[in-house]
């Protein structure tokens, strides 16, 4: 355990990937914290699949979670393919994990969100700091701290509040409220101007499906929509279909889908070919977990105010086609940990001042917002390509891309992985790689 020299108490709101990740990081550094989770369980029994990429796995490796996750998954990604509207292969790249390990030191894993949260939860030694049924209701600024009141009337005080409570973040709402009271509401009133409602998605998880091999990742291109399939632990198939909505919606105008909307969506895609031998209907009949929701795409201009900051999906959100969501969330909380530890190690026995906290939060946003925005744009562009949204994209995906894929795909993924953030104060286990991470190169200079 790494001890800081200055006292600090962190309150974390939200026990998802970002929240649990930050909790493990703080415990590793001996920083006092309390995590407030709104729901009855930290590790909920349901949840969709998530693709963990080398940059996210490197952080989990630093936290001591990587080996446990690999043991749960067992089937690492071996095959990546792209399929056309008939489910026929456009291109297949074999040995995907071997090449990823050679290039970056880590494989690519499809895993259930529940399994990932369980591994992270198991890494936390003192679970008394993880509190459930504690939905944040209001936040009050104190002279030398911050006070959080939950829906059950409990009150918690700390030096900073980190909102990792998702796209509908209550901490974000409290930031907007405080900004309004301070006369700077226009700096935080972004919900009606960002571009969050362009596509909608139907996500399914099934136990297994004939015709879908283990260790598989497939992108299906089609007219106006696309699908992604990945196989995870015990042959479980995770998949989603993404389709552009009739128009772009903003803020409160983003629709909430009903069961009837879902049923219509299913009927419209019932006969879609996922592979040459597997249809949408085959996967739907074996469904377990269901999420039918508009997808949001945003990177907020303002992530913090006074002693509050929002991270993960509460600050940046992108379409899932590149599997960046959870990986980017881990990068962002790693960046906060880096800045926090640098501040706490300064030769000063006093608690962090508001000006120090503002400088720390600004550093995190300045580092992470550009990369998150780049990943959001690239995810959006990939979605447009896979949905063949223009004649030019159709020509590229169906005719040009198959000829270039063998060289283009590794180069593309290198560019998304190498610039990633890791935890500066924790060692990275030695794993050979041909393509070093940029922060590892800087550390040697």
Short mmCIF file of N, CA and C in Angstrom, two decimals, residues 18 24 84 181 196 239 387 419 434:
data_model
loop_
_atom_site.label_atom_id
_atom_site.label_comp_id
_atom_site.label_asym_id
_atom_site.label_seq_id
_atom_site.Cartn_x
_atom_site.Cartn_y
_atom_site.Cartn_z
N UNK A 18 -16.20 2.51 -13.43
CA UNK A 18 -15.38 3.65 -13.03
C UNK A 18 -15.32 3.77 -11.52
N UNK A 24 -10.62 0.70 -5.97
CA UNK A 24 -9.43 -0.15 -5.87
C UNK A 24 -8.17 0.71 -5.88
N UNK A 84 -21.05 -9.19 -44.40
CA UNK A 84 -21.92 -8.32 -45.19
C UNK A 84 -23.38 -8.55 -44.84
N UNK A 181 -26.70 28.53 -8.98
CA UNK A 181 -26.68 29.39 -7.79
C UNK A 181 -25.50 30.36 -7.80
N UNK A 196 -26.63 13.73 -28.29
CA UNK A 196 -26.61 12.43 -27.64
C UNK A 196 -27.52 11.36 -28.22
N UNK A 239 -24.16 -9.59 -27.98
CA UNK A 239 -24.34 -8.98 -29.29
C UNK A 239 -25.25 -7.78 -29.18
N UNK A 387 -22.83 0.96 -40.95
CA UNK A 387 -24.23 1.09 -41.35
C UNK A 387 -24.35 1.55 -42.81
N UNK A 419 -1.81 5.56 -26.90
CA UNK A 419 -1.80 6.81 -26.12
C UNK A 419 -2.45 6.70 -24.73
N UNK A 434 5.57 -5.40 -28.65
CA UNK A 434 6.25 -4.77 -29.76
C UNK A 434 5.92 -3.29 -29.87
#
